[in-house]
Amino acid sequence: MEIQINSLNDIQQAAREFINHMGSRRIFAFYGSMGAGKTTFIRALCEELGVEDVVASPTFAIVNEYSTPSSPIYHFDFYRIKRLEEVYDMGYEDYFYSGSLCFIEWPELIEELLPAEAVRVNITEQPDGSRLISFTSALQSS
């Protein structure tokens, strides 16, 4: 499935559409180049899911936890990971297998640790500056 975001004015609607297709999936791996809009889209998702905390990239903390009325959302940014041991040391399994939503930026750096059910989400900047969000059919099957 694909969702087109023509401008920032469209991002909340795109987030709602994405959420409508999430089903029971809990782990979403966001792939895209630097500046593609991963954090911006995750911020919109969190807002639509009821997060009232400030949503920011957890580049230095590696993981941020956001509160929602139902359960926490974990937002990861593995950009600065140098060794997989860092991910083991932070107890990634406690997060990934918690049953809570996990939004992961730079998952290619920890690819071998991603659960099989993780949904691959690609964010691509188009020549006209719009963004195309595409995700695997697994997202649609839940």
Coordinates of N, CA and C in Angstrom, one line a residue:
M1 N 0.8 -1.2 0.0 CA 0.0 0.0 0.0 C 0.9 1.2 0.0
E2 N 0.4 2.3 -0.6 CA 1.1 3.6 -0.6 C 0.2 4.7 -0.2
I3 N 0.9 5.7 0.5 CA 0.2 6.9 1.0 C 1.1 8.0 0.5
Q4 N 0.5 9.0 -0.2 CA 1.2 10.1 -0.7 C 1.0 11.3 0.2
I5 N 2.0 12.0 0.6 CA 2.0 13.2 1.4 C 2.5 14.3 0.5
N6 N 1.6 15.2 0.1 CA 2.0 16.3 -0.8 C 2.6 17.5 -0.1
S7 N 2.1 17.7 1.1 CA 2.7 18.8 1.9 C 2.5 18.4 3.4
L8 N 3.1 19.2 4.3 CA 2.9 19.0 5.7 C 1.4 19.2 6.1
N9 N 0.6 19.9 5.3 CA -0.8 20.0 5.6 C -1.5 18.7 5.5
D10 N -1.0 17.7 4.8 CA -1.6 16.4 4.5 C -1.1 15.3 5.5
I11 N -0.2 15.7 6.4 CA 0.5 14.6 7.2 C -0.5 14.0 8.2
Q12 N -1.4 14.7 8.8 CA -2.3 14.1 9.8 C -3.2 13.2 9.2
Q13 N -3.7 13.5 8.0 CA -4.6 12.6 7.2 C -3.9 11.4 6.8
A14 N -2.6 11.5 6.4 CA -1.8 10.4 6.1 C -1.6 9.5 7.3
A15 N -1.3 10.1 8.4 CA -1.1 9.3 9.7 C -2.4 8.5 10.0
R16 N -3.6 9.2 9.9 CA -4.8 8.5 10.2 C -5.0 7.3 9.2
E17 N -4.7 7.5 7.9 CA -4.8 6.4 7.0 C -3.9 5.3 7.3
F18 N -2.7 5.6 7.7 CA -1.7 4.6 8.1 C -2.3 3.8 9.3
I19 N -2.7 4.5 10.3 CA -3.2 3.9 11.5 C -4.4 2.9 11.2
N20 N -5.2 3.3 10.3 CA -6.4 2.5 9.9 C -5.9 1.2 9.3
H21 N -4.7 1.1 8.8 CA -4.2 -0.1 8.2 C -3.2 -0.9 9.1
M22 N -3.0 -0.4 10.3 CA -2.0 -1.1 11.2 C -2.5 -2.4 11.7
G23 N -3.8 -2.6 11.9 CA -4.3 -3.9 12.4 C -3.7 -4.2 13.7
S24 N -3.3 -5.4 13.9 CA -2.7 -5.8 15.2 C -1.2 -5.7 15.2
R25 N -0.6 -5.3 14.1 CA 0.9 -5.1 14.1 C 1.3 -4.2 15.1
R26 N 2.5 -4.4 15.7 CA 3.0 -3.6 16.8 C 4.4 -3.0 16.5
I27 N 5.1 -3.6 15.5 CA 6.5 -3.1 15.3 C 6.6 -2.6 13.9
F28 N 7.0 -1.4 13.7 CA 7.1 -0.7 12.4 C 8.5 -0.2 12.2
A29 N 9.2 -0.7 11.2 CA 10.6 -0.3 10.9 C 10.5 0.8 9.8
F30 N 10.9 2.0 10.0 CA 10.9 3.1 9.1 C 12.2 3.3 8.4
Y31 N 12.2 3.0 7.1 CA 13.4 3.2 6.3 C 13.3 4.4 5.4
G32 N 14.4 5.2 5.3 CA 14.4 6.4 4.5 C 15.7 7.1 4.7
S33 N 16.0 7.9 3.7 CA 17.3 8.6 3.8 C 17.2 9.7 4.8
M34 N 18.3 10.3 5.2 CA 18.3 11.4 6.1 C 17.4 12.5 5.5
G35 N 16.5 13.1 6.3 CA 15.7 14.1 5.9 C 14.4 13.7 5.1
A36 N 14.2 12.4 5.0 CA 13.0 11.9 4.3 C 11.7 12.2 5.0
G37 N 11.8 12.3 6.3 CA 10.6 12.6 7.1 C 10.1 11.5 8.1
K38 N 11.0 10.7 8.4 CA 10.7 9.6 9.3 C 10.2 10.1 10.7
T39 N 11.0 11.0 11.3 CA 10.6 11.5 12.6 C 9.3 12.3 12.5
T40 N 9.2 13.1 11.4 CA 8.0 14.0 11.3 C 6.7 13.1 11.1
F41 N 6.8 12.0 10.4 CA 5.7 11.1 10.2 C 5.4 10.4 11.5
I42 N 6.4 9.9 12.2 CA 6.2 9.3 13.5 C 5.6 10.2 14.5
R43 N 6.0 11.5 14.5 CA 5.3 12.5 15.3 C 3.8 12.6 15.0
A44 N 3.5 12.6 13.7 CA 2.1 12.7 13.4 C 1.3 11.4 13.8
L45 N 1.9 10.3 13.7 CA 1.3 9.0 14.1 C 1.0 9.1 15.6
C46 N 2.0 9.5 16.4 CA 1.9 9.6 17.8 C 0.8 10.6 18.2
E47 N 0.7 11.7 17.6 CA -0.3 12.7 17.8 C -1.7 12.1 17.6
E48 N -1.9 11.4 16.5 CA -3.1 10.7 16.1 C -3.5 9.6 17.1
L49 N -2.5 9.0 17.7 CA -2.7 7.9 18.7 C -2.9 8.4 20.1
G50 N -2.9 9.8 20.3 CA -3.2 10.3 21.6 C -2.0 10.7 22.5
V51 N -0.8 10.7 21.9 CA 0.3 11.1 22.7 C 0.3 12.6 23.0
E52 N 0.4 13.0 24.2 CA 0.4 14.4 24.6 C 1.8 14.9 24.8
D53 N 2.8 13.9 25.0 CA 4.2 14.3 25.2 C 4.7 15.0 24.0
V54 N 5.9 15.6 24.1 CA 6.6 16.2 23.0 C 7.3 15.0 22.3
V55 N 7.0 14.8 21.0 CA 7.6 13.7 20.2 C 8.8 14.3 19.5
A56 N 9.9 13.7 19.8 CA 11.2 14.2 19.2 C 12.0 13.0 18.9
S57 N 13.0 13.1 18.0 CA 13.9 12.0 17.6 C 14.7 11.6 18.8
P58 N 14.7 10.3 19.2 CA 15.5 9.9 20.3 C 17.0 9.6 19.9
T59 N 17.6 10.4 19.0 CA 18.9 10.1 18.5 C 19.9 9.9 19.6
F60 N 19.9 10.7 20.6 CA 20.9 10.5 21.6 C 20.5 9.5 22.7
A61 N 19.2 9.4 23.0 CA 18.7 8.5 24.0 C 18.5 7.1 23.5
I62 N 18.4 7.0 22.2 CA 18.1 5.7 21.4 C 16.7 5.4 21.5
V63 N 16.0 5.5 22.6 CA 14.6 5.2 22.7 C 13.9 6.3 23.6
N64 N 12.7 6.7 23.1 CA 11.8 7.6 23.9 C 10.5 6.8 24.1
E65 N 10.0 7.0 25.3 CA 8.7 6.4 25.6 C 7.7 7.5 25.7
Y66 N 6.5 7.3 25.0 CA 5.4 8.2 25.0 C 4.2 7.6 25.6
S67 N 3.5 8.3 26.5 CA 2.3 7.8 27.1 C 1.1 8.0 26.2
T68 N 0.2 7.0 26.2 CA -1.1 7.1 25.6 C -2.1 6.6 26.6
P69 N -3.4 6.8 26.4 CA -4.4 6.3 27.3 C -4.4 4.8 27.4
S70 N -3.9 4.1 26.3 CA -4.0 2.6 26.4 C -2.7 2.0 26.8
S71 N -1.6 2.3 26.1 CA -0.3 1.7 26.4 C 0.8 2.6 25.9
P72 N 2.0 2.4 26.4 CA 3.1 3.3 25.9 C 3.4 3.0 24.4
I73 N 4.1 4.0 23.8 CA 4.6 3.8 22.5 C 6.1 4.0 22.6
Y74 N 6.9 3.2 22.0 CA 8.3 3.3 22.0 C 8.8 3.7 20.7
H75 N 9.7 4.8 20.7 CA 10.2 5.4 19.5 C 11.7 5.2 19.5
F76 N 12.3 4.5 18.6 CA 13.7 4.2 18.5 C 14.4 5.0 17.4
D77 N 15.6 5.4 17.6 CA 16.5 5.9 16.6 C 17.8 5.3 16.7
F78 N 18.2 4.4 15.8 CA 19.4 3.6 15.9 C 20.5 4.2 15.1
Y79 N 20.4 5.5 14.7 CA 21.4 6.1 13.8 C 22.8 6.1 14.4
R80 N 22.9 6.3 15.7 CA 24.2 6.4 16.3 C 24.7 5.1 16.8
I81 N 24.0 4.0 16.6 CA 24.5 2.7 17.1 C 25.8 2.3 16.4
K82 N 26.8 2.0 17.1 CA 28.1 1.6 16.5 C 28.2 0.0 16.5
R83 N 27.7 -0.6 17.5 CA 27.8 -2.0 17.7 C 26.5 -2.6 18.2
L84 N 26.1 -3.8 17.8 CA 24.9 -4.4 18.2 C 24.8 -4.7 19.7
E85 N 26.0 -4.7 20.3 CA 26.1 -4.9 21.8 C 25.3 -3.8 22.5
E86 N 25.4 -2.6 21.9 CA 24.7 -1.5 22.5 C 23.2 -1.7 22.6
V87 N 22.7 -2.4 21.5 CA 21.2 -2.7 21.5 C 20.9 -3.8 22.5
Y88 N 21.8 -4.8 22.6 CA 21.6 -5.8 23.6 C 21.6 -5.2 25.0
D89 N 22.5 -4.3 25.2 CA 22.7 -3.7 26.6 C 21.5 -2.9 27.0
M90 N 20.8 -2.3 26.0 CA 19.6 -1.5 26.3 C 18.4 -2.3 26.6
G91 N 18.5 -3.6 26.3 CA 17.3 -4.5 26.6 C 16.3 -4.4 25.5
Y92 N 16.7 -4.3 24.2 CA 15.7 -4.1 23.1 C 14.6 -5.1 23.2
E93 N 14.8 -6.4 23.6 CA 13.8 -7.4 23.6 C 12.6 -7.0 24.5
D94 N 12.9 -6.4 25.6 CA 11.9 -5.9 26.5 C 10.9 -5.0 25.8
Y95 N 11.4 -4.2 24.9 CA 10.6 -3.3 24.2 C 9.9 -4.0 23.0
F96 N 10.6 -4.6 22.2 CA 10.1 -5.2 21.0 C 9.0 -6.3 21.2
Y97 N 9.1 -7.0 22.4 CA 8.2 -8.1 22.7 C 7.2 -7.7 23.8
S98 N 7.1 -6.4 24.0 CA 6.2 -5.9 25.1 C 4.7 -5.9 24.7
G99 N 4.5 -5.9 23.4 CA 3.1 -5.8 23.0 C 2.7 -4.3 22.7
S100 N 3.6 -3.4 23.1 CA 3.4 -2.0 22.8 C 3.8 -1.7 21.4
L101 N 3.3 -0.5 20.9 CA 3.8 -0.1 19.6 C 5.2 0.3 19.6
C102 N 6.0 -0.1 18.6 CA 7.4 0.3 18.5 C 7.6 0.9 17.1
F103 N 8.0 2.1 17.1 CA 8.4 2.8 15.8 C 9.9 3.0 15.8
I104 N 10.5 2.4 14.7 CA 11.9 2.3 14.7 C 12.5 3.1 13.5
E105 N 13.4 4.0 13.8 CA 14.1 4.7 12.7 C 15.5 4.1 12.6
W106 N 16.0 4.0 11.4 CA 17.3 3.4 11.0 C 17.4 2.0 11.4
P107 N 16.3 1.2 11.1 CA 16.3 -0.2 11.4 C 17.4 -1.0 10.6
E108 N 17.9 -0.5 9.5 CA 18.9 -1.2 8.8 C 20.1 -1.5 9.6
L109 N 20.3 -0.7 10.6 CA 21.5 -0.9 11.5 C 21.4 -2.0 12.5
I110 N 20.1 -2.5 12.7 CA 19.9 -3.6 13.6 C 19.0 -4.7 12.9
E111 N 19.1 -4.7 11.6 CA 18.2 -5.6 10.8 C 18.1 -7.0 11.4
E112 N 19.2 -7.6 11.8 CA 19.2 -9.0 12.3 C 18.5 -9.2 13.6
L113 N 18.2 -8.1 14.3 CA 17.5 -8.2 15.6 C 16.0 -7.9 15.5
L114 N 15.6 -7.4 14.3 CA 14.1 -7.1 14.1 C 13.3 -8.4 14.1
P115 N 12.2 -8.4 14.8 CA 11.3 -9.6 14.8 C 10.8 -9.8 13.4
A116 N 10.5 -11.0 13.1 CA 10.0 -11.4 11.8 C 8.7 -10.6 11.4
E117 N 7.9 -10.3 12.4 CA 6.6 -9.6 12.1 C 6.7 -8.1 12.0
A118 N 7.9 -7.6 12.1 CA 8.1 -6.1 11.9 C 7.7 -5.7 10.5
V119 N 6.9 -4.6 10.4 CA 6.4 -4.1 9.1 C 7.4 -3.1 8.6
R120 N 7.9 -3.3 7.4 CA 8.8 -2.4 6.7 C 8.0 -1.3 6.1
V121 N 8.4 -0.1 6.5 CA 7.8 1.2 6.0 C 8.8 2.0 5.3
N122 N 8.7 2.3 4.1 CA 9.6 3.1 3.3 C 9.1 4.5 3.1
I123 N 9.9 5.5 3.4 CA 9.5 6.9 3.2 C 10.5 7.4 2.2
T124 N 10.0 7.8 1.0 CA 10.8 8.3 -0.1 C 10.4 9.7 -0.5
E125 N 11.4 10.6 -0.5 CA 11.2 11.9 -1.0 C 11.1 11.9 -2.5
Q126 N 10.0 12.5 -3.1 CA 9.8 12.5 -4.5 C 10.4 13.7 -5.1
P127 N 10.7 13.8 -6.4 CA 11.3 14.9 -7.1 C 10.6 16.2 -6.8
D128 N 9.3 16.2 -6.6 CA 8.5 17.4 -6.4 C 8.5 17.8 -4.9
G129 N 9.2 17.1 -4.0 CA 9.3 17.4 -2.6 C 8.2 16.7 -1.8
S130 N 7.3 16.0 -2.4 CA 6.3 15.2 -1.7 C 6.9 14.0 -1.1
R131 N 6.2 13.3 -0.3 CA 6.7 12.0 0.3 C 5.8 10.9 -0.1
L132 N 6.4 9.7 -0.4 CA 5.6 8.5 -0.6 C 5.9 7.5 0.5
I133 N 4.9 7.1 1.2 CA 5.0 6.1 2.2 C 4.5 4.8 1.7
S134 N 5.3 3.8 1.7 CA 4.9 2.5 1.2 C 5.2 1.5 2.3
F135 N 4.4 0.5 2.4 CA 4.6 -0.5 3.4 C 4.2 -1.9 2.9
T136 N 4.7 -2.9 3.5 CA 4.5 -4.3 3.0 C 3.0 -4.7 3.2
S137 N 2.7 -5.7 2.4 CA 1.3 -6.2 2.5 C 1.0 -6.8 3.8
A138 N 2.0 -7.1 4.6 CA 1.8 -7.6 6.0 C 1.0 -6.6 6.8
L139 N 1.2 -5.3 6.5 CA 0.4 -4.3 7.2 C -1.1 -4.5 6.9
Q140 N -1.4 -4.9 5.7 CA -2.8 -5.0 5.3 C -3.4 -6.3 5.8
S141 N -2.7 -7.3 6.1 CA -3.3 -8.6 6.4 C -3.7 -8.8 7.9
S142 N -3.5 -7.8 8.7 CA -3.9 -7.9 10.1 C -5.3 -7.5 10.4

